[in-house]
Amino acid sequence: MTMITPGPVPAPPAAAPAVTDERLDALVARLDLPAKIRLLSGAGTFRTAPEPAVGLRAMGFSDGPAGVRGERWDERDTALALPSPTALAAAWDDELVAELGGLLAAEARRKGIDVLLAPTLNLHRTPAAGRHFECFAEDPLLVGRTAAAYIRGVQAGGVAATAKHYVANDSETDRLTLDARVDERTLHEVYLAPFEAAVRAGVWVVMSAYNRVNGVTMSHSPLLAEPLKGSWGFDGVVVSDWGAVRSTEPAALAPQDLAMPGPHPLWGEPLVAAVRAGRVPEELVDAKVRRLLRLAARVGALEGAGPPRAAAAPAEPRALLRRAVAAGCVLLRNEGALLPLIPAAAPGAAGPAAPGVQGASGAAWSEAPGVPGASGDTGGVSGGLARLAVIGPNAAAARVQGGGSAGVFPEAVVSPLDGIREALSGTGTEVVYAEGVRLGTRPTPLHPGNAVDPRTGEPGVLVRYLAADGSELCAEHRLSGRVLEPGDAPDLARTAASVEVSAHFTPAAAGEWRLSVVGLGAVALRVDGDVLIDTVVEPESDDPTYVHVAPSFRTAVRKAVAGEPLHLVATRELRPEQGMAVALAADAPRPAEDAAFAEAVACARGADAVVVVVGTTDEIESEGADRTSLALPGRQDELVAAVAAANPRTVVIVNAGGPVELPWRESAPAVLLCWFPGQEAGHGLADVLLGRTEPGGRLPTTWAARAEGAPLPATAPEEGVLRYAEGPYIGHRAWRRAGAEPAYWFGHGLGYTTWAYEALQVRPLPQDAAGTGATALVTVRNTGARGGREVVQVYLTTGQDEHDDGGPRLAGYAAVHAAPGGTAVAEVRIEPRVLERWSPAEARWVPRPGPYVLHAGPSAARQPLSAPLAP
């Protein structure tokens, strides 16, 4: 038997250079009022103002959280693309998340970024939330621990992490203005809890949200003072979400420190005047500047503070991303031990370990090579797979990230199809592919594979920014027909009247091509001089994601001959407040849908096994809009059902950032959830499918069988108000209270072995000023034929009170590893806060009513062990 602790604690943030309060005060005293106020809003979209008088350089900001895009929306400036935050939380692995945080810090430093605008700590209140993929989990404890690891990893590299969006920004419908009405106890126990964990982890920046909470917009909410800067002791900078500061005096009187982007019109001369008139005390301005200078010292932007201590970048970043894919994959179902699959050349063998890929125990699988199934079954057909069919719209072009400001431009993406083909190369297994169905998505921008710059002949497109008289102000060669902003001359936003994208486009197939232009205002599209589109597109929303990332488009049809180039020219006018995004796109003629569907089913019928990849799109799951349905788009459900009926050895990979309905789940013997897996999607999935590593994930959120009738809160406010009427009951707690059965419970996930829970021992911790916690020692045995990793989860039940029924809530967790037949003891710490509730009457934390009982098991639905905990 081995004793397993929760694993190495990620290193705390690197100690920032010592900058005393006295020195900060002296620096503030050097500045006059206009200079101080100039520092309190940006000098651009993603950059703060410098101030040579105090040795302050500008600080660069970048969106995250699944990569560091940098200050520019430019496809030429590539970034590593990590798995989505849902996938990171699904790993239940603090050490891995901290390691990925270090990778993000190295990426930020490479791009000259000081502040990463991540992680997102809002909760999975409902799976319909459009930004669900960008958030970690439904449970505040899991979110808090994952966030703390992420923050420690990023800040150990000398880059500031940003806990966002403070607070109750848990859906997208009317997100700029909605008023989230949350009772005080639920606010503290559920929605503020992850932010408190972030502050305890030492986060350097917190972002105030767009929305209001209980009637007050967050940029001047009293919650910025208490608890954030009060009882929690946060000493960093509160930055606004972009455009969220909408007032001069109320926001300045609040502990809102930095208004972005800038220069902000309300925090320039109007704020100077308010201070001089005595309506805003100058000492409040000084406090904001002091915090900004402290942040600058921490990230190395303040002269004399010295450079930050930067953690070393991972030696093999792609290998780390590949490992992260497998770690976050959740095996929902594996009837008959269908997975892992066995190649033809290696009957009964799990296959060689991939370079840089390890098993869950930290070493390449060696305990029982060739025994992939939990029951000892080979999991493959006699002699292994001679033919494997890969099917589905997301197989050849995986969705690796969601939509909105979280997007990055990866240099290369490995699709599931490519990853599987590479892994099976030389094994004798033939891999065949059929798309089956198409998804109705946004137009496909031109790219270097089908377009050349008409001026230079280089692969890509020509982008020209034009004055009102049509003269050229600037020209750029770009790699994509989708251009969100100028790459080389950002000041064109103030001077250009229109933008033009042109290319010599070579159709790959004959037929009717759909040619599109994306953008607001007057738009036009010409093909070989012929006008196909000439119209005015009025905006449908003022949401920043719609305006700046994914505005409306218009499409026309043009017959084309394969191999014969067409000269395409798209233009859009540039209006104030309507962004600069434009795209020139081309989509091939679509084959008859029924014929493609039948081809996929026939392909499945003729294979030894099938892998079907289905999922959502970055349009369906995106910042700026909530989902109207949890169903997979198009005919994907129909495709899975038909393929599973044609071949009983069907594996379904679900490529979605959040929950979707799976009406066919009982007919598909294996269902694997990969989330939005980042750029190494195909490699990581192949490692799991072929048993080179174990699927390490457990669900961070509960999955409904159907949205209809499920206890899922609404996302749409009524008359501007979104009531959190469910109180503390979200996720698995809501399902249990409703007496309803989801498709899969929070914490669920299978590996390639099985486990028995044998004993639970509870040891109270010595009482201290923070209260009494406990340690739960959970003994588990690996009852399968292969080594593996188990995430041991401990839940707490208490007595009920007027606000809470005392039902199970996650109290702690730890991962263990054991060889076949071996045992391990998970040491799960139960923090004192888990045993407490917020008292609005006393404005403090008090003990929950007893009795306290701890329950240990593999998910929120199954806890075979229980033991009392003395209060």
PDB file of N, CA, C and O in Angstrom, residues 183-207:
ATOM      1  N   ASP A 183     -28.876  36.648  -3.836  1.00  0.00           N
ATOM      2  CA  ASP A 183     -28.941  36.877  -2.398  1.00  0.00           C
ATOM      3  C   ASP A 183     -27.529  36.853  -1.819  1.00  0.00           C
ATOM      4  O   ASP A 183     -26.613  36.229  -2.360  1.00  0.00           O
ATOM      5  N   GLU A 184     -27.350  37.555  -0.714  1.00  0.00           N
ATOM      6  CA  GLU A 184     -26.014  37.787  -0.168  1.00  0.00           C
ATOM      7  C   GLU A 184     -25.296  36.485   0.190  1.00  0.00           C
ATOM      8  O   GLU A 184     -24.098  36.325  -0.069  1.00  0.00           O
ATOM      9  N   ARG A 185     -26.017  35.534   0.760  1.00  0.00           N
ATOM     10  CA  ARG A 185     -25.358  34.294   1.177  1.00  0.00           C
ATOM     11  C   ARG A 185     -24.879  33.496  -0.035  1.00  0.00           C
ATOM     12  O   ARG A 185     -23.745  33.011  -0.059  1.00  0.00           O
ATOM     13  N   THR A 186     -25.737  33.367  -1.048  1.00  0.00           N
ATOM     14  CA  THR A 186     -25.329  32.650  -2.258  1.00  0.00           C
ATOM     15  C   THR A 186     -24.166  33.359  -2.934  1.00  0.00           C
ATOM     16  O   THR A 186     -23.230  32.714  -3.437  1.00  0.00           O
ATOM     17  N   LEU A 187     -24.203  34.676  -2.948  1.00  0.00           N
ATOM     18  CA  LEU A 187     -23.126  35.441  -3.563  1.00  0.00           C
ATOM     19  C   LEU A 187     -21.789  35.089  -2.924  1.00  0.00           C
ATOM     20  O   LEU A 187     -20.800  34.815  -3.617  1.00  0.00           O
ATOM     21  N   HIS A 188     -21.739  35.054  -1.591  1.00  0.00           N
ATOM     22  CA  HIS A 188     -20.483  34.773  -0.897  1.00  0.00           C
ATOM     23  C   HIS A 188     -20.082  33.306  -1.003  1.00  0.00           C
ATOM     24  O   HIS A 188     -18.904  33.006  -1.242  1.00  0.00           O
ATOM     25  N   GLU A 189     -21.032  32.405  -0.821  1.00  0.00           N
ATOM     26  CA  GLU A 189     -20.684  30.984  -0.752  1.00  0.00           C
ATOM     27  C   GLU A 189     -20.409  30.370  -2.118  1.00  0.00           C
ATOM     28  O   GLU A 189     -19.652  29.402  -2.217  1.00  0.00           O
ATOM     29  N   VAL A 190     -21.008  30.928  -3.164  1.00  0.00           N
ATOM     30  CA  VAL A 190     -20.903  30.299  -4.483  1.00  0.00           C
ATOM     31  C   VAL A 190     -20.099  31.164  -5.452  1.00  0.00           C
ATOM     32  O   VAL A 190     -19.047  30.747  -5.945  1.00  0.00           O
ATOM     33  N   TYR A 191     -20.559  32.361  -5.736  1.00  0.00           N
ATOM     34  CA  TYR A 191     -19.997  33.129  -6.854  1.00  0.00           C
ATOM     35  C   TYR A 191     -18.746  33.927  -6.498  1.00  0.00           C
ATOM     36  O   TYR A 191     -17.867  34.114  -7.344  1.00  0.00           O
ATOM     37  N   LEU A 192     -18.629  34.390  -5.267  1.00  0.00           N
ATOM     38  CA  LEU A 192     -17.417  35.077  -4.848  1.00  0.00           C
ATOM     39  C   LEU A 192     -16.308  34.111  -4.444  1.00  0.00           C
ATOM     40  O   LEU A 192     -15.125  34.475  -4.450  1.00  0.00           O
ATOM     41  N   ALA A 193     -16.667  32.884  -4.088  1.00  0.00           N
ATOM     42  CA  ALA A 193     -15.689  31.937  -3.539  1.00  0.00           C
ATOM     43  C   ALA A 193     -14.480  31.713  -4.446  1.00  0.00           C
ATOM     44  O   ALA A 193     -13.336  31.717  -3.969  1.00  0.00           O
ATOM     45  N   PRO A 194     -14.643  31.504  -5.757  1.00  0.00           N
ATOM     46  CA  PRO A 194     -13.450  31.306  -6.588  1.00  0.00           C
ATOM     47  C   PRO A 194     -12.539  32.535  -6.624  1.00  0.00           C
ATOM     48  O   PRO A 194     -11.317  32.402  -6.717  1.00  0.00           O
ATOM     49  N   PHE A 195     -13.117  33.724  -6.552  1.00  0.00           N
ATOM     50  CA  PHE A 195     -12.301  34.936  -6.556  1.00  0.00           C
ATOM     51  C   PHE A 195     -11.515  35.062  -5.247  1.00  0.00           C
ATOM     52  O   PHE A 195     -10.365  35.513  -5.250  1.00  0.00           O
ATOM     53  N   GLU A 196     -12.127  34.640  -4.157  1.00  0.00           N
ATOM     54  CA  GLU A 196     -11.386  34.643  -2.886  1.00  0.00           C
ATOM     55  C   GLU A 196     -10.208  33.688  -2.969  1.00  0.00           C
ATOM     56  O   GLU A 196      -9.101  33.989  -2.502  1.00  0.00           O
ATOM     57  N   ALA A 197     -10.428  32.520  -3.591  1.00  0.00           N
ATOM     58  CA  ALA A 197      -9.330  31.567  -3.761  1.00  0.00           C
ATOM     59  C   ALA A 197      -8.221  32.159  -4.619  1.00  0.00           C
ATOM     60  O   ALA A 197      -7.031  31.937  -4.371  1.00  0.00           O
ATOM     61  N   ALA A 198      -8.602  32.930  -5.639  1.00  0.00           N
ATOM     62  CA  ALA A 198      -7.604  33.571  -6.499  1.00  0.00           C
ATOM     63  C   ALA A 198      -6.786  34.595  -5.721  1.00  0.00           C
ATOM     64  O   ALA A 198      -5.565  34.695  -5.890  1.00  0.00           O
ATOM     65  N   VAL A 199      -7.441  35.361  -4.865  1.00  0.00           N
ATOM     66  CA  VAL A 199      -6.727  36.343  -4.056  1.00  0.00           C
ATOM     67  C   VAL A 199      -5.792  35.632  -3.081  1.00  0.00           C
ATOM     68  O   VAL A 199      -4.639  36.049  -2.893  1.00  0.00           O
ATOM     69  N   ARG A 200      -6.251  34.531  -2.473  1.00  0.00           N
ATOM     70  CA  ARG A 200      -5.373  33.768  -1.578  1.00  0.00           C
ATOM     71  C   ARG A 200      -4.162  33.221  -2.320  1.00  0.00           C
ATOM     72  O   ARG A 200      -3.083  33.066  -1.740  1.00  0.00           O
ATOM     73  N   ALA A 201      -4.335  32.931  -3.616  1.00  0.00           N
ATOM     74  CA  ALA A 201      -3.226  32.430  -4.428  1.00  0.00           C
ATOM     75  C   ALA A 201      -2.282  33.547  -4.856  1.00  0.00           C
ATOM     76  O   ALA A 201      -1.252  33.271  -5.471  1.00  0.00           O
ATOM     77  N   GLY A 202      -2.629  34.797  -4.546  1.00  0.00           N
ATOM     78  CA  GLY A 202      -1.747  35.913  -4.831  1.00  0.00           C
ATOM     79  C   GLY A 202      -1.962  36.577  -6.167  1.00  0.00           C
ATOM     80  O   GLY A 202      -1.043  37.205  -6.701  1.00  0.00           O
ATOM     81  N   VAL A 203      -3.172  36.493  -6.737  1.00  0.00           N
ATOM     82  CA  VAL A 203      -3.403  37.083  -8.059  1.00  0.00           C
ATOM     83  C   VAL A 203      -3.110  38.580  -8.033  1.00  0.00           C
ATOM     84  O   VAL A 203      -3.373  39.267  -7.046  1.00  0.00           O
ATOM     85  N   TRP A 204      -2.544  39.084  -9.136  1.00  0.00           N
ATOM     86  CA  TRP A 204      -2.101  40.481  -9.189  1.00  0.00           C
ATOM     87  C   TRP A 204      -3.131  41.415  -9.822  1.00  0.00           C
ATOM     88  O   TRP A 204      -3.037  42.631  -9.662  1.00  0.00           O
ATOM     89  N   VAL A 205      -4.092  40.886 -10.581  1.00  0.00           N
ATOM     90  CA  VAL A 205      -5.095  41.718 -11.237  1.00  0.00           C
ATOM     91  C   VAL A 205      -6.459  41.042 -11.112  1.00  0.00           C
ATOM     92  O   VAL A 205      -6.562  39.814 -11.212  1.00  0.00           O
ATOM     93  N   VAL A 206      -7.502  41.843 -10.915  1.00  0.00           N
ATOM     94  CA  VAL A 206      -8.888  41.378 -10.948  1.00  0.00           C
ATOM     95  C   VAL A 206      -9.632  42.267 -11.937  1.00  0.00           C
ATOM     96  O   VAL A 206      -9.441  43.486 -11.953  1.00  0.00           O
ATOM     97  N   MET A 207     -10.471  41.662 -12.782  1.00  0.00           N
ATOM     98  CA  MET A 207     -11.245  42.423 -13.769  1.00  0.00           C
ATOM     99  C   MET A 207     -12.685  42.573 -13.309  1.00  0.00           C
ATOM    100  O   MET A 207     -13.354  41.587 -13.007  1.00  0.00           O
TER     101      MET A 207
END
